[in-house]
GROMACS .gro file of N, CA and C in nm:
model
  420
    1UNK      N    1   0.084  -0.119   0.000
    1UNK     CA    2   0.000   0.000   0.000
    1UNK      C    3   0.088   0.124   0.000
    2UNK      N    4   0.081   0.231  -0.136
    2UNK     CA    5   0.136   0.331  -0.114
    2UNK      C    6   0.037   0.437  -0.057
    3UNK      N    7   0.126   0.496   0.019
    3UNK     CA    8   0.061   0.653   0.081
    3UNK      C    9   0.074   0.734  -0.024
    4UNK      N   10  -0.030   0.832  -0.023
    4UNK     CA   11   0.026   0.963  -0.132
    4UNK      C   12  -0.005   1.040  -0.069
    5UNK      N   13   0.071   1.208  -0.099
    5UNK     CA   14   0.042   1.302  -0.047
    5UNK      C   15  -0.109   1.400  -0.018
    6UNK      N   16  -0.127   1.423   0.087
    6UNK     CA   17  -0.282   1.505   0.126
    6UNK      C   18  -0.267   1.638   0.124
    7UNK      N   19  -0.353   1.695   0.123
    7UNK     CA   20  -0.397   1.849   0.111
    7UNK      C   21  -0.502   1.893   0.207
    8UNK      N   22  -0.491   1.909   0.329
    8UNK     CA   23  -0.615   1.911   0.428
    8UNK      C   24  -0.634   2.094   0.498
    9UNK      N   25  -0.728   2.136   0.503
    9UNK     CA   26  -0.785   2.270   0.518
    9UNK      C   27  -0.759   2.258   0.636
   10UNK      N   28  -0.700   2.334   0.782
   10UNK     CA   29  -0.737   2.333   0.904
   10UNK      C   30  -0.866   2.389   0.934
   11UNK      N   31  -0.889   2.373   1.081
   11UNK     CA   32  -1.041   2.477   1.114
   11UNK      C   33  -0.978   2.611   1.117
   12UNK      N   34  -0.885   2.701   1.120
   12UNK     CA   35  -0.839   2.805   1.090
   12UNK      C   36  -0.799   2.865   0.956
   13UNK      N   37  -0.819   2.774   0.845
   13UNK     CA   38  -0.785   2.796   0.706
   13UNK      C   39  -0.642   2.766   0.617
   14UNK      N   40  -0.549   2.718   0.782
   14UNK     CA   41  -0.434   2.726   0.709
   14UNK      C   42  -0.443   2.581   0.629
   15UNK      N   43  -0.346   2.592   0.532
   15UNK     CA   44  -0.298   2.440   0.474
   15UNK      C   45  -0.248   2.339   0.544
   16UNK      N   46  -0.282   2.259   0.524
   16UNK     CA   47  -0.166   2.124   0.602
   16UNK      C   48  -0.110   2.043   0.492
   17UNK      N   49  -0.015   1.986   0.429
   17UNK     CA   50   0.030   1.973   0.353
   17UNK      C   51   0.118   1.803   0.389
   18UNK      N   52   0.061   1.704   0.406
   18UNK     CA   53   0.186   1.585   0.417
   18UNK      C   54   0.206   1.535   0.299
   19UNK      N   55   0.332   1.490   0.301
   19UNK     CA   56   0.449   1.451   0.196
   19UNK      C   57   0.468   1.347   0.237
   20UNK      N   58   0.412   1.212   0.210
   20UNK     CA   59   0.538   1.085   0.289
   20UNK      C   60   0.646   1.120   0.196
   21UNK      N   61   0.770   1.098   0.268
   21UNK     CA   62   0.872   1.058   0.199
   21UNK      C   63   0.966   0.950   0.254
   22UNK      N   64   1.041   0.893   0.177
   22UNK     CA   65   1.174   0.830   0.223
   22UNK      C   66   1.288   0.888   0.247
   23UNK      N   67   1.359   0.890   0.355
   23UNK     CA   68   1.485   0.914   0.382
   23UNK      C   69   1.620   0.832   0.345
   24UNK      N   70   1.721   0.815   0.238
   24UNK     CA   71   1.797   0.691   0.174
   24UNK      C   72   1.961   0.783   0.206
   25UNK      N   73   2.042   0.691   0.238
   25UNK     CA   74   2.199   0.707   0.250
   25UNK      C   75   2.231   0.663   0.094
   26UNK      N   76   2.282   0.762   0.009
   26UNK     CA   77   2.330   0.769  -0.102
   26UNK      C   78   2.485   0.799  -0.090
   27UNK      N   79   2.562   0.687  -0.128
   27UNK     CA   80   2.675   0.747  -0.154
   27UNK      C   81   2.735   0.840  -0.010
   28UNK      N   82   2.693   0.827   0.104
   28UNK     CA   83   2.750   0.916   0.240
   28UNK      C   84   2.672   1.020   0.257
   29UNK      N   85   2.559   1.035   0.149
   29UNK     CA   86   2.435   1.187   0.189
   29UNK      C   87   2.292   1.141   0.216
   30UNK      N   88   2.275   1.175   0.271
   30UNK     CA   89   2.108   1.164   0.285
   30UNK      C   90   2.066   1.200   0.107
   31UNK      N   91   1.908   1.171   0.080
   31UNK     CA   92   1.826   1.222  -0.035
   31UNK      C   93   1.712   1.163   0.028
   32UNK      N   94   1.616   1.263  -0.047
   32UNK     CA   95   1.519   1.245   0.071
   32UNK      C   96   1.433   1.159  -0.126
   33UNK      N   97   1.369   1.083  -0.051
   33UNK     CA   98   1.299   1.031  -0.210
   33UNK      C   99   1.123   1.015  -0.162
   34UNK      N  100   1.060   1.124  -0.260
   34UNK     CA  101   0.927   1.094  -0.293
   34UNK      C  102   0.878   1.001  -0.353
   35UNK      N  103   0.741   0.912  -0.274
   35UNK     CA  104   0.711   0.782  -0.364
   35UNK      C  105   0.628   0.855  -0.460
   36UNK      N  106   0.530   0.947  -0.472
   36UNK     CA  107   0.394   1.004  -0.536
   36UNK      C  108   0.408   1.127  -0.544
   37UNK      N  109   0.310   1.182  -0.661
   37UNK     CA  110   0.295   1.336  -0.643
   37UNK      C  111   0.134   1.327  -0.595
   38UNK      N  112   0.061   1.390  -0.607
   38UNK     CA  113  -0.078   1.427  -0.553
   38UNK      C  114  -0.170   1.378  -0.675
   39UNK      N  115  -0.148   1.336  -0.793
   39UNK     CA  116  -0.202   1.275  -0.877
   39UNK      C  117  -0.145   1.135  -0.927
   40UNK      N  118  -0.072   1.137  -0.873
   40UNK     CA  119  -0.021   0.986  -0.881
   40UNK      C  120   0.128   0.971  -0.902
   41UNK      N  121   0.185   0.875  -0.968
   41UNK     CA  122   0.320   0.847  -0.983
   41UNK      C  123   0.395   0.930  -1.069
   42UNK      N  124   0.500   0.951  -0.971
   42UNK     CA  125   0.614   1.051  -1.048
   42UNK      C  126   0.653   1.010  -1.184
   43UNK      N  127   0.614   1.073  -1.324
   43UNK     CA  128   0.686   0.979  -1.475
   43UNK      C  129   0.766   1.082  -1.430
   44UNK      N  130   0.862   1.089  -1.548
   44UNK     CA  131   0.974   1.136  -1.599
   44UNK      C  132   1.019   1.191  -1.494
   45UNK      N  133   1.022   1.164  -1.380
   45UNK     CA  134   1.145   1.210  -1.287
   45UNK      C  135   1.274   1.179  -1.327
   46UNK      N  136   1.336   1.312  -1.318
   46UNK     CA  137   1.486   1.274  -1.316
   46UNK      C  138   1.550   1.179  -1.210
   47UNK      N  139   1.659   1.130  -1.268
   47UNK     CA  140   1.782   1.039  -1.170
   47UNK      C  141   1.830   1.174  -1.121
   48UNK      N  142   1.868   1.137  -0.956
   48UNK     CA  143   1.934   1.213  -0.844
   48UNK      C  144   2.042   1.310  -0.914
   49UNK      N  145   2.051   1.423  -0.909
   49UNK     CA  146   2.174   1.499  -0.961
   49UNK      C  147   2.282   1.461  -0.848
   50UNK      N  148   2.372   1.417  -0.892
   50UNK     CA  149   2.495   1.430  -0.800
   50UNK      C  150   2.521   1.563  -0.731
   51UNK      N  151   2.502   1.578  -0.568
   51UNK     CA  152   2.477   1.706  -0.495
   51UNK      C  153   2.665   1.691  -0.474
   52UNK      N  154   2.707   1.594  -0.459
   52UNK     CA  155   2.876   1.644  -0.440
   52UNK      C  156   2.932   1.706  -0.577
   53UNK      N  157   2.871   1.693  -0.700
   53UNK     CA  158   2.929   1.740  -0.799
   53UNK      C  159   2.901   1.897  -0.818
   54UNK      N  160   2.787   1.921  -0.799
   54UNK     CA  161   2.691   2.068  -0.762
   54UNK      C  162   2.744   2.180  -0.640
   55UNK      N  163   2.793   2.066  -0.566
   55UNK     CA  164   2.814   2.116  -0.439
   55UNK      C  165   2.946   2.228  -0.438
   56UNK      N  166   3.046   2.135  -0.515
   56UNK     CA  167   3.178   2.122  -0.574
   56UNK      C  168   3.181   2.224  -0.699
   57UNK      N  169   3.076   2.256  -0.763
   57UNK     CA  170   3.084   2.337  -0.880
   57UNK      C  171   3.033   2.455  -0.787
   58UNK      N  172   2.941   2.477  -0.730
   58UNK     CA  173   2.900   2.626  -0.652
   58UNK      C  174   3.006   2.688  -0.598
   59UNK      N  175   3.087   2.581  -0.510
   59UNK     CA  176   3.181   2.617  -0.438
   59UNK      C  177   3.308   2.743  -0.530
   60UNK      N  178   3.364   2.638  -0.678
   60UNK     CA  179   3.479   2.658  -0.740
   60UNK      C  180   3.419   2.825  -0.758
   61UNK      N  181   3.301   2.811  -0.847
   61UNK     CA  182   3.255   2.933  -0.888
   61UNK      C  183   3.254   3.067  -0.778
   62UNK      N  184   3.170   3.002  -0.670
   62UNK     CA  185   3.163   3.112  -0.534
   62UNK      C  186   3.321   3.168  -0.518
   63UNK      N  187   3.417   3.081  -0.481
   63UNK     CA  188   3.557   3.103  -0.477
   63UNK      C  189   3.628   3.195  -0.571
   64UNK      N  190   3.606   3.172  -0.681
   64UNK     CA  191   3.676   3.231  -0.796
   64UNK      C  192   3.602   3.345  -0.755
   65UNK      N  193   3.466   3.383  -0.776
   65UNK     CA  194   3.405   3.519  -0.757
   65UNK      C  195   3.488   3.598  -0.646
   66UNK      N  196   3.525   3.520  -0.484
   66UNK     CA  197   3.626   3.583  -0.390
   66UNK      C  198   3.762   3.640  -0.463
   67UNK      N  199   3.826   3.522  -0.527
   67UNK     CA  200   3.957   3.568  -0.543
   67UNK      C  201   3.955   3.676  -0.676
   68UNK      N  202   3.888   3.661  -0.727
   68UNK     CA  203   3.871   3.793  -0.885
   68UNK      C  204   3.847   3.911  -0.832
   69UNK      N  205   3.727   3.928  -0.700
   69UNK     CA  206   3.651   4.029  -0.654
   69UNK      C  207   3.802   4.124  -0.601
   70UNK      N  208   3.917   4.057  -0.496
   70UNK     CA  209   3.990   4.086  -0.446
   70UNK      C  210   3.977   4.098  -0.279
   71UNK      N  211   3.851   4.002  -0.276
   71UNK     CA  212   3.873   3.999  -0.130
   71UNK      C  213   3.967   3.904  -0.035
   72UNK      N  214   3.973   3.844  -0.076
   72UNK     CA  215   4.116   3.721  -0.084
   72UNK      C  216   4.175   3.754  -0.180
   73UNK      N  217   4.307   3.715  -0.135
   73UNK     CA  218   4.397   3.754  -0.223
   73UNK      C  219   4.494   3.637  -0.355
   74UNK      N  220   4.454   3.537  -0.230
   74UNK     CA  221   4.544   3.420  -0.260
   74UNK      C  222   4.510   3.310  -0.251
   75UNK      N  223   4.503   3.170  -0.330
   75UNK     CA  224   4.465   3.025  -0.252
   75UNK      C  225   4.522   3.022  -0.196
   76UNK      N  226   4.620   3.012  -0.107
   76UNK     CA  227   4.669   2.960   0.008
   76UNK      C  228   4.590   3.063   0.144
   77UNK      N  229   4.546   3.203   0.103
   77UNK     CA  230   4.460   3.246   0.212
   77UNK      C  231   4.318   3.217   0.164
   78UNK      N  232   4.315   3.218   0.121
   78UNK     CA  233   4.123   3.128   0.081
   78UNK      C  234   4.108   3.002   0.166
   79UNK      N  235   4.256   2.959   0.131
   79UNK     CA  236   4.229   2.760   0.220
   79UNK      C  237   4.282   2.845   0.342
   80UNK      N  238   4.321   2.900   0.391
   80UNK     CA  239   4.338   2.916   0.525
   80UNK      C  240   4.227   3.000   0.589
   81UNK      N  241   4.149   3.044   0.519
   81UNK     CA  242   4.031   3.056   0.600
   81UNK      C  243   3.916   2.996   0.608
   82UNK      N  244   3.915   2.892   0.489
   82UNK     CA  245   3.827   2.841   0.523
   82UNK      C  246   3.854   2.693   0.538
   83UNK      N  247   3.984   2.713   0.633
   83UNK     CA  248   4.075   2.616   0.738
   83UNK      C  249   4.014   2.455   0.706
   84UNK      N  250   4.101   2.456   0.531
   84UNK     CA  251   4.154   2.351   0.434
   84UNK      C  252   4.229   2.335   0.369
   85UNK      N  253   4.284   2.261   0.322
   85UNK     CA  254   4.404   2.199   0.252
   85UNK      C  255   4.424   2.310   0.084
   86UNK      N  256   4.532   2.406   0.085
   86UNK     CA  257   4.544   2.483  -0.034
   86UNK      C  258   4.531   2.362  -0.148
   87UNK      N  259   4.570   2.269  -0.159
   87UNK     CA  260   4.545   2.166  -0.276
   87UNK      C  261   4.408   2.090  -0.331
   88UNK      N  262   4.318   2.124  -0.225
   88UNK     CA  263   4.126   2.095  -0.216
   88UNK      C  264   4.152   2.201  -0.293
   89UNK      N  265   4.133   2.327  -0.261
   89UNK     CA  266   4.097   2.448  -0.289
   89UNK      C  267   4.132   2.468  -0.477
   90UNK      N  268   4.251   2.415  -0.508
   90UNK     CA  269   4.300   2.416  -0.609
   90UNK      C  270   4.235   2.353  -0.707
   91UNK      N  271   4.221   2.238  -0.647
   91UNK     CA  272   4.110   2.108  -0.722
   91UNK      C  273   4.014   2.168  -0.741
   92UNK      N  274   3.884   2.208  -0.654
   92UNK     CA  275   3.777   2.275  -0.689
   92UNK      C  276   3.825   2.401  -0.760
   93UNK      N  277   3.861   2.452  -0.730
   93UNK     CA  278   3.858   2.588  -0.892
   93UNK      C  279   3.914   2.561  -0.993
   94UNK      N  280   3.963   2.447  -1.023
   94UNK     CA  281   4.005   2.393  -1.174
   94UNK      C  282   3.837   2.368  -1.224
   95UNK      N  283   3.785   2.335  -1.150
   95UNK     CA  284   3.631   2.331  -1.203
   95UNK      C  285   3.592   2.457  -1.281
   96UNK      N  286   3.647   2.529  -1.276
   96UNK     CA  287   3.572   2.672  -1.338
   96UNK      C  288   3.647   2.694  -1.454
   97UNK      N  289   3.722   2.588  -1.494
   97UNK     CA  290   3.774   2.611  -1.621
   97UNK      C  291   3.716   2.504  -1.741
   98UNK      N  292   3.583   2.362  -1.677
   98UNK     CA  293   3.518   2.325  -1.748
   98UNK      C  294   3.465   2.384  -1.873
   99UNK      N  295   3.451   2.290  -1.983
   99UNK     CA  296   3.318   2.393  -2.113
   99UNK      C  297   3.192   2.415  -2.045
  100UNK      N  298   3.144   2.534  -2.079
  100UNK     CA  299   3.031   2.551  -1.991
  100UNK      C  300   2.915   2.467  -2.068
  101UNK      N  301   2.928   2.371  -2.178
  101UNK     CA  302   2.806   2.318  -2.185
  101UNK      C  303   2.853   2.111  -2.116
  102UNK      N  304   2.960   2.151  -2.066
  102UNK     CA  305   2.955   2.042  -1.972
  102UNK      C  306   2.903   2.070  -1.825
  103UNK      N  307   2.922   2.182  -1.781
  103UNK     CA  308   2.891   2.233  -1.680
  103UNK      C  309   2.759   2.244  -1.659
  104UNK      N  310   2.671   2.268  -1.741
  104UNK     CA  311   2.570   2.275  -1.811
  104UNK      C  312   2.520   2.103  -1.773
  105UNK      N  313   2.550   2.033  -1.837
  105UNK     CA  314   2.506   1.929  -1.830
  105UNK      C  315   2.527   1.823  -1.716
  106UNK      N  316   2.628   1.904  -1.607
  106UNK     CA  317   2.647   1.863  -1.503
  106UNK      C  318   2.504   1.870  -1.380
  107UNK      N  319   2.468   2.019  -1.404
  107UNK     CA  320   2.388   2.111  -1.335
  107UNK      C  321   2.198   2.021  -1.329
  108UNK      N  322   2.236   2.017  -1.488
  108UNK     CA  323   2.114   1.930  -1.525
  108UNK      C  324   2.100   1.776  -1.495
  109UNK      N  325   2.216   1.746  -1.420
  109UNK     CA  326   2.192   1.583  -1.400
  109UNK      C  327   2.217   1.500  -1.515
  110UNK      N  328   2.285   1.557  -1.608
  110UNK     CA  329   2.265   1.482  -1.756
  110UNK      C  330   2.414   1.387  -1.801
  111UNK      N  331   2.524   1.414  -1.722
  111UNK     CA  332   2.628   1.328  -1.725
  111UNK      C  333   2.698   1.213  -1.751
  112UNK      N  334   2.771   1.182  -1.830
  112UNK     CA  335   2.794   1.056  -1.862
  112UNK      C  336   2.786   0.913  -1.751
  113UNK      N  337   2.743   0.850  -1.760
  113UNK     CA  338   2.749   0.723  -1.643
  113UNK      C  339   2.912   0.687  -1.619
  114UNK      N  340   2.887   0.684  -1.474
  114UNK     CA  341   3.070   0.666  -1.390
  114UNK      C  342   3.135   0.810  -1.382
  115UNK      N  343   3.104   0.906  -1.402
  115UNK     CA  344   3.145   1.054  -1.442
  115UNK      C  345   3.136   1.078  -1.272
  116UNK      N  346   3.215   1.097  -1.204
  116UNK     CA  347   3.224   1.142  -1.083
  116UNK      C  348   3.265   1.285  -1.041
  117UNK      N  349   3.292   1.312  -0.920
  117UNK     CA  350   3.371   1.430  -0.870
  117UNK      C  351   3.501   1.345  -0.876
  118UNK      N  352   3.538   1.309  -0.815
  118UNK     CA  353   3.655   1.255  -0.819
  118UNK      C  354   3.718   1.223  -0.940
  119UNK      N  355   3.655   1.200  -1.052
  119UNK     CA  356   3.723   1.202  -1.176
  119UNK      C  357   3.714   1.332  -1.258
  120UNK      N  358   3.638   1.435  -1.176
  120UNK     CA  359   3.671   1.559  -1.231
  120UNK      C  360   3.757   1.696  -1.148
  121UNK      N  361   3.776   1.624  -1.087
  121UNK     CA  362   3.930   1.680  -0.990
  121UNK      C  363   4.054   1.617  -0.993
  122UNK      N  364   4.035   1.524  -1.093
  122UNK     CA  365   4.200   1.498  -1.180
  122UNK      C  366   4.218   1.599  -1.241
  123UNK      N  367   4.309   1.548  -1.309
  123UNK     CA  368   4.398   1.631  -1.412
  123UNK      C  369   4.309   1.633  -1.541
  124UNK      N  370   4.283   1.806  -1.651
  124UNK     CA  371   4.231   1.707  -1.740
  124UNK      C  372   4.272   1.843  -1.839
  125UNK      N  373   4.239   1.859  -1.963
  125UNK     CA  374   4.271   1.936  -2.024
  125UNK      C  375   4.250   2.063  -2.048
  126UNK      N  376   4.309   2.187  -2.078
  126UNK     CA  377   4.192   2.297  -2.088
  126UNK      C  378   4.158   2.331  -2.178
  127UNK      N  379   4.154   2.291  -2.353
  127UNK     CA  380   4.090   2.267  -2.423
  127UNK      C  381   3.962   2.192  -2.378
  128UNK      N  382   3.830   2.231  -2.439
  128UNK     CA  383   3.701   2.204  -2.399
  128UNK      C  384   3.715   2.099  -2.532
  129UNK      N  385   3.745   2.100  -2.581
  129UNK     CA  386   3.714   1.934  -2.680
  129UNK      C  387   3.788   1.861  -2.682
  130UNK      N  388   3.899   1.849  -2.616
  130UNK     CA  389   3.972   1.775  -2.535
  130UNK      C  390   3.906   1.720  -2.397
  131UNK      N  391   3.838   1.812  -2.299
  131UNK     CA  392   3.755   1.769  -2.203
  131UNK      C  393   3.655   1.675  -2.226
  132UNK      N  394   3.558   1.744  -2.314
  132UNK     CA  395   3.414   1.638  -2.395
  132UNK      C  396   3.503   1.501  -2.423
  133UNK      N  397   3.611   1.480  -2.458
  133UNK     CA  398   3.649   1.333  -2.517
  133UNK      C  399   3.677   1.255  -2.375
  134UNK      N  400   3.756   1.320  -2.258
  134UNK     CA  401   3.778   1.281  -2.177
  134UNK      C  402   3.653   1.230  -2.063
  135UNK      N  403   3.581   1.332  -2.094
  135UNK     CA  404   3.464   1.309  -1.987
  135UNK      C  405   3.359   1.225  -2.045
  136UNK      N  406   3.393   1.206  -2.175
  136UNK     CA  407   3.267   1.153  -2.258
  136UNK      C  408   3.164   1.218  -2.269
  137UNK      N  409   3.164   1.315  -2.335
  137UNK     CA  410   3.051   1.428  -2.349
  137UNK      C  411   3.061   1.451  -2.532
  138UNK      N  412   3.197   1.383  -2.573
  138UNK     CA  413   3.216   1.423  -2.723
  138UNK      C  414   3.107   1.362  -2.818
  139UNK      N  415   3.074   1.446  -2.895
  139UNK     CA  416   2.922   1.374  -2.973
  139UNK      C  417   2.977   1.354  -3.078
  140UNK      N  418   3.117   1.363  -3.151
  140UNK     CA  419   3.164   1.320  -3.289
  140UNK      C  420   3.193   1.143  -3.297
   0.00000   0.00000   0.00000
């Protein structure tokens, strides 16, 4: 028996609104997973966006915006204030030198299968069609 979500009026007018959901350990994060919408079963739901990859791209970007702006001056004072390893710090802002229609397709959940964070904080090229081949994003 699935539960689906209700919509109930209080005697004061406000909404009440329940959601069952599931709570699942993904990969070391919580995701919280809906069985139903209010008309029935979720179609075309997307697969989970990778939140460490998102997480990891906000970050590079937020960062770079610090160090361009000139409020930091330096990675090694960026990682020291935000009391981490200058070589993390390094890794994530190589992210901001992705093609932005990989980035793009990161954002959207749309990524090649096995495409990790961890395989995008290697080493990789800064030619963007050099990247697409590497990441498997190349459509030729």
């Amino acid at each position: 028996m699935k539960i689906k979500p209700t919509i109930t009026v209080a005697d004061n007018g406000n909404l009440q609104i329940h959601i069952p959901m599931l709570i699942r350990r993904m990969r070391g994060r919580k995701t919280v997973i809906a069985p139903q919408a209010l008309d029935g079963e979720i179609t075309g739901a997307q697969e989970p966006v990778q939140s460490a990859v998102l997480q990891a791209l906000g970050r590079a970007f937020s960062w770079a915006d610090i160090l361009e702006s000139g409020q930091i001056k330096s990675i090694s004072e960026l990682a020291r204030t935000l009391d981490v390893d200058g070589s993390y710090v390094a890794r994530i802002l190589k992210l901001t030198t992705l093609a932005p229609d990989i980035v793009e397709a990161l954002i959207n959940g749309e990524e090649p299968n096995g495409l990790s964070l961890a395989k995008l904080t290697q080493t990789f090229p800064e030619d963007w069609a050099e990247q697409r081949r590497q990441f498997g994003f190349a459509t030729d």
